[in-house]
């Protein structure tokens, strides 16, 4: 049986894969595992529970709250907030557990559950395995005054906004910014942070109705943002995903600035300020080679990890690094957050524009990207991608063709039923051709029977 937990919690089609029953059972199991591991700091622990605006989040939140309270945890419901806000509040409120209900950038019918331990840190693999192993086990239920109590915490948005505003190294006066909130969890917090710092803010896709999250907008659909930047004559556009743990940007000319280039801008800024500990930035194996070359030229080391901001975070914590992230726009500023935070990332990126007076196109131009093509192959058995003989032979042939001018990476998605085929090459045409060849091999070798 495949593990319930992927690279970022448990995800699936809400009310089919991720049901109210499963949400309740996961919450109870998490409470038991963390309690027995000594992770709770007090006899009567507290949990923070938040969600994105998806319609299914309403019943899943009720199930999670019921499970935690039945296990004897007091619950603070913070409502619709970004994932990093829930992580932050878990630490700020000295809670013993945080739970976020979101499927991030996935389509609206999906949903997910992410757990945070004390301090707002994601659970490690061993704890997640233990939670899954303890699902639906018999347990002694508390009664009477021992059951958990449930309270709303409406101050959560203001507490988080004040935290991000307070982290900004410079104000944003004079910048005109379009921010695409993806009809998601940051619809209130993201524009408010930038306005308080003095930016002229145009908010788009900031009217969630439970059904429109990520629908043709946000960090996975940038056309609306590009159009709005042009229409409003803005200096820059910022795009978040449904739970706002990502940030992508668009410069004044409509060119996309991805996570690699954002990392480079922030790394150089932090190096100049003396805040880039060990002159090192952490990235993943998906990051473009152009990032590594730009950082090498600046005397900055790039440390690679597996894909997933949890693995970036592990490397940062283990070695004391301050900055890390992914090409997709998950960026971790460890001095201010325990997880990827799109609103925080946007704030610091814009602060560098304001401080230097340079356009984003010039700041991001430090990274000359190698042509890179990513093909997502669906409907296949992603578990066999590393062991299939035909795929191994095809990859070896592709690597021989590319030589030192490119690279190949095949990996099963940790959040979706896909195999991701990534190819970098000296030219876009070669990258596209090699990626298509490999995708065809994956499709023919691993296609699931109907």
CSV table of C-alpha atoms in Angstrom, one decimal, residues 170-383:
chain,number,residue,atom,x,y,z
A,170,UNK,CA,12.9,48.4,3.8
A,171,UNK,CA,9.6,50.1,3.1
A,172,UNK,CA,8.0,49.8,-0.4
A,173,UNK,CA,7.0,53.4,-0.9
A,174,UNK,CA,6.8,54.3,-4.6
A,175,UNK,CA,6.3,50.7,-5.9
A,176,UNK,CA,3.2,49.8,-7.8
A,177,UNK,CA,2.4,46.1,-7.3
A,178,UNK,CA,-0.2,43.8,-8.7
A,179,UNK,CA,-0.8,40.8,-6.4
A,180,UNK,CA,-2.7,37.7,-7.6
A,181,UNK,CA,-4.1,36.0,-4.5
A,182,UNK,CA,-5.4,32.9,-6.5
A,183,UNK,CA,-8.8,33.4,-4.7
A,184,UNK,CA,-7.0,31.6,-2.0
A,185,UNK,CA,-5.8,31.8,1.6
A,186,UNK,CA,-3.8,35.0,1.2
A,187,UNK,CA,-6.7,37.1,-0.2
A,188,UNK,CA,-6.7,39.3,2.8
A,189,UNK,CA,-3.2,39.1,4.2
A,190,UNK,CA,-1.1,39.6,1.1
A,191,UNK,CA,-2.5,42.9,-0.1
A,192,UNK,CA,-2.6,44.2,3.5
A,193,UNK,CA,1.1,43.5,4.2
A,194,UNK,CA,2.2,45.4,1.0
A,195,UNK,CA,-0.1,48.3,1.6
A,196,UNK,CA,1.1,48.8,5.2
A,197,UNK,CA,4.7,49.0,3.8
A,198,UNK,CA,3.7,51.8,1.5
A,199,UNK,CA,3.2,50.0,-1.8
A,200,UNK,CA,0.4,51.0,-4.3
A,201,UNK,CA,-1.4,47.7,-4.4
A,202,UNK,CA,-3.8,46.3,-7.0
A,203,UNK,CA,-5.2,43.0,-5.8
A,204,UNK,CA,-6.7,40.6,-8.3
A,205,UNK,CA,-8.3,37.2,-7.8
A,206,UNK,CA,-8.9,38.1,-4.2
A,207,UNK,CA,-12.6,37.2,-3.9
A,208,UNK,CA,-12.7,33.5,-2.8
A,209,UNK,CA,-16.1,31.8,-2.9
A,210,UNK,CA,-15.0,28.3,-2.0
A,211,UNK,CA,-15.1,27.1,-5.6
A,212,UNK,CA,-12.8,29.4,-7.5
A,213,UNK,CA,-9.4,28.8,-5.8
A,214,UNK,CA,-6.6,28.5,-8.3
A,215,UNK,CA,-9.1,28.6,-11.2
A,216,UNK,CA,-7.1,30.1,-14.1
A,217,UNK,CA,-5.1,32.3,-11.7
A,218,UNK,CA,-2.3,32.3,-9.1
A,219,UNK,CA,1.2,31.0,-9.4
A,220,UNK,CA,0.3,28.2,-11.8
A,221,UNK,CA,-1.7,30.4,-14.3
A,222,UNK,CA,0.2,33.7,-14.8
A,223,UNK,CA,-1.6,35.1,-17.8
A,224,UNK,CA,-4.0,37.2,-15.8
A,225,UNK,CA,-1.2,38.7,-13.7
A,226,UNK,CA,0.9,39.5,-16.8
A,227,UNK,CA,-2.1,41.2,-18.3
A,228,UNK,CA,-2.9,43.2,-15.1
A,229,UNK,CA,0.7,44.4,-14.8
A,230,UNK,CA,0.5,45.8,-18.3
A,231,UNK,CA,-2.9,47.3,-17.8
A,232,UNK,CA,-2.0,49.1,-14.6
A,233,UNK,CA,1.5,50.1,-15.6
A,234,UNK,CA,2.8,48.3,-12.5
A,235,UNK,CA,6.4,47.9,-11.5
A,236,UNK,CA,6.0,44.3,-10.7
A,237,UNK,CA,3.4,41.5,-10.3
A,238,UNK,CA,3.3,38.9,-7.5
A,239,UNK,CA,1.5,35.5,-7.7
A,240,UNK,CA,0.6,33.2,-4.9
A,241,UNK,CA,-0.9,29.8,-4.9
A,242,UNK,CA,-4.0,28.6,-3.0
A,243,UNK,CA,-2.3,28.4,0.4
A,244,UNK,CA,0.3,31.1,-0.3
A,245,UNK,CA,3.4,29.2,0.5
A,246,UNK,CA,4.6,30.0,-3.0
A,247,UNK,CA,5.6,33.3,-4.6
A,248,UNK,CA,6.4,33.9,-8.3
A,249,UNK,CA,6.8,37.3,-9.9
A,250,UNK,CA,6.4,39.1,-13.2
A,251,UNK,CA,8.5,42.1,-14.1
A,252,UNK,CA,7.3,45.3,-15.6
A,253,UNK,CA,7.7,43.9,-19.1
A,254,UNK,CA,5.6,40.8,-18.4
A,255,UNK,CA,8.6,38.4,-18.0
A,256,UNK,CA,8.2,35.6,-15.4
A,257,UNK,CA,10.6,35.5,-12.5
A,258,UNK,CA,10.6,32.0,-11.0
A,259,UNK,CA,11.8,30.7,-7.7
A,260,UNK,CA,15.4,30.2,-8.9
A,261,UNK,CA,15.7,33.9,-9.8
A,262,UNK,CA,14.0,35.0,-6.6
A,263,UNK,CA,16.4,32.9,-4.6
A,264,UNK,CA,19.3,34.6,-6.4
A,265,UNK,CA,18.0,38.1,-5.7
A,266,UNK,CA,17.5,37.4,-2.1
A,267,UNK,CA,20.8,35.5,-1.7
A,268,UNK,CA,22.7,38.5,-3.1
A,269,UNK,CA,20.8,40.9,-0.9
A,270,UNK,CA,21.4,38.9,2.2
A,271,UNK,CA,25.1,38.4,1.4
A,272,UNK,CA,25.4,42.2,1.1
A,273,UNK,CA,23.7,42.7,4.4
A,274,UNK,CA,25.8,40.0,6.1
A,275,UNK,CA,22.8,37.8,6.8
A,276,UNK,CA,23.5,34.9,4.4
A,277,UNK,CA,25.0,32.5,6.9
A,278,UNK,CA,27.9,30.5,5.6
A,279,UNK,CA,27.5,32.2,2.2
A,280,UNK,CA,25.2,29.3,1.2
A,281,UNK,CA,21.8,28.9,-0.3
A,282,UNK,CA,19.9,25.6,-0.4
A,283,UNK,CA,18.0,24.6,-3.5
A,284,UNK,CA,16.6,21.3,-5.0
A,285,UNK,CA,17.7,19.1,-7.8
A,286,UNK,CA,15.0,20.8,-10.0
A,287,UNK,CA,16.8,24.2,-9.8
A,288,UNK,CA,18.2,25.4,-13.0
A,289,UNK,CA,22.0,25.2,-13.6
A,290,UNK,CA,21.9,29.0,-14.2
A,291,UNK,CA,21.3,29.5,-10.5
A,292,UNK,CA,24.3,27.6,-9.6
A,293,UNK,CA,26.5,29.4,-12.0
A,294,UNK,CA,25.3,32.8,-10.8
A,295,UNK,CA,25.8,31.9,-7.2
A,296,UNK,CA,29.3,30.5,-7.9
A,297,UNK,CA,30.2,33.8,-9.6
A,298,UNK,CA,29.2,35.6,-6.4
A,299,UNK,CA,31.1,33.3,-4.1
A,300,UNK,CA,27.9,31.6,-2.8
A,301,UNK,CA,27.6,27.9,-2.4
A,302,UNK,CA,24.5,26.0,-3.6
A,303,UNK,CA,23.5,22.9,-1.6
A,304,UNK,CA,21.1,20.5,-3.4
A,305,UNK,CA,18.3,18.5,-1.8
A,306,UNK,CA,15.4,16.3,-2.9
A,307,UNK,CA,12.3,18.1,-4.1
A,308,UNK,CA,10.0,19.4,-1.4
A,309,UNK,CA,10.5,22.4,0.9
A,310,UNK,CA,10.6,20.1,3.9
A,311,UNK,CA,13.9,18.7,2.6
A,312,UNK,CA,15.2,22.1,1.9
A,313,UNK,CA,14.3,23.1,5.5
A,314,UNK,CA,16.0,20.0,6.9
A,315,UNK,CA,19.3,20.9,5.2
A,316,UNK,CA,18.9,24.5,6.4
A,317,UNK,CA,18.3,23.5,10.0
A,318,UNK,CA,21.0,20.8,10.1
A,319,UNK,CA,23.7,23.2,8.9
A,320,UNK,CA,22.5,26.6,10.1
A,321,UNK,CA,21.7,28.1,6.7
A,322,UNK,CA,19.4,31.1,6.4
A,323,UNK,CA,17.9,30.8,2.9
A,324,UNK,CA,16.6,28.1,0.7
A,325,UNK,CA,13.9,27.3,-1.8
A,326,UNK,CA,12.5,25.7,-4.9
A,327,UNK,CA,12.1,26.8,-8.5
A,328,UNK,CA,8.3,26.6,-8.0
A,329,UNK,CA,8.4,29.5,-5.6
A,330,UNK,CA,8.6,27.9,-2.2
A,331,UNK,CA,11.2,30.1,-0.5
A,332,UNK,CA,12.3,29.7,3.2
A,333,UNK,CA,13.7,32.7,5.1
A,334,UNK,CA,14.6,30.8,8.2
A,335,UNK,CA,15.2,33.9,10.3
A,336,UNK,CA,11.5,34.8,9.9
A,337,UNK,CA,9.6,31.6,9.1
A,338,UNK,CA,9.8,27.8,9.6
A,339,UNK,CA,8.3,27.0,6.2
A,340,UNK,CA,7.9,28.4,2.7
A,341,UNK,CA,6.1,31.7,2.9
A,342,UNK,CA,4.9,33.4,-0.3
A,343,UNK,CA,3.8,36.6,1.4
A,344,UNK,CA,7.1,36.9,3.3
A,345,UNK,CA,9.1,36.1,0.1
A,346,UNK,CA,7.3,38.8,-1.9
A,347,UNK,CA,7.9,41.4,0.9
A,348,UNK,CA,11.6,40.8,0.9
A,349,UNK,CA,11.9,40.6,-2.9
A,350,UNK,CA,10.0,44.0,-3.2
A,351,UNK,CA,12.1,45.5,-0.4
A,352,UNK,CA,15.2,44.8,-2.5
A,353,UNK,CA,13.7,46.5,-5.5
A,354,UNK,CA,12.8,49.5,-3.3
A,355,UNK,CA,16.2,49.7,-1.6
A,356,UNK,CA,18.2,49.5,-4.8
A,357,UNK,CA,15.9,51.4,-7.1
A,358,UNK,CA,16.5,48.8,-9.7
A,359,UNK,CA,13.8,47.1,-11.7
A,360,UNK,CA,13.1,43.4,-11.1
A,361,UNK,CA,14.3,42.5,-14.6
A,362,UNK,CA,17.7,43.9,-13.8
A,363,UNK,CA,17.9,42.2,-10.4
A,364,UNK,CA,16.7,38.8,-11.7
A,365,UNK,CA,18.9,39.1,-14.8
A,366,UNK,CA,21.9,37.8,-12.7
A,367,UNK,CA,20.6,34.3,-13.5
A,368,UNK,CA,21.1,33.3,-17.1
A,369,UNK,CA,18.9,30.2,-17.3
A,370,UNK,CA,19.8,27.1,-19.2
A,371,UNK,CA,16.8,26.1,-21.4
A,372,UNK,CA,14.7,23.7,-19.3
A,373,UNK,CA,11.7,21.7,-20.2
A,374,UNK,CA,9.4,20.0,-17.7
A,375,UNK,CA,6.8,17.4,-18.9
A,376,UNK,CA,4.3,15.9,-16.5
A,377,UNK,CA,3.2,12.4,-17.5
A,378,UNK,CA,-0.1,11.3,-15.9
A,379,UNK,CA,-1.9,8.0,-15.8
A,380,UNK,CA,1.2,6.0,-15.1
A,381,UNK,CA,2.5,3.9,-12.2
A,382,UNK,CA,4.9,6.5,-10.7
A,383,UNK,CA,6.3,4.0,-8.2
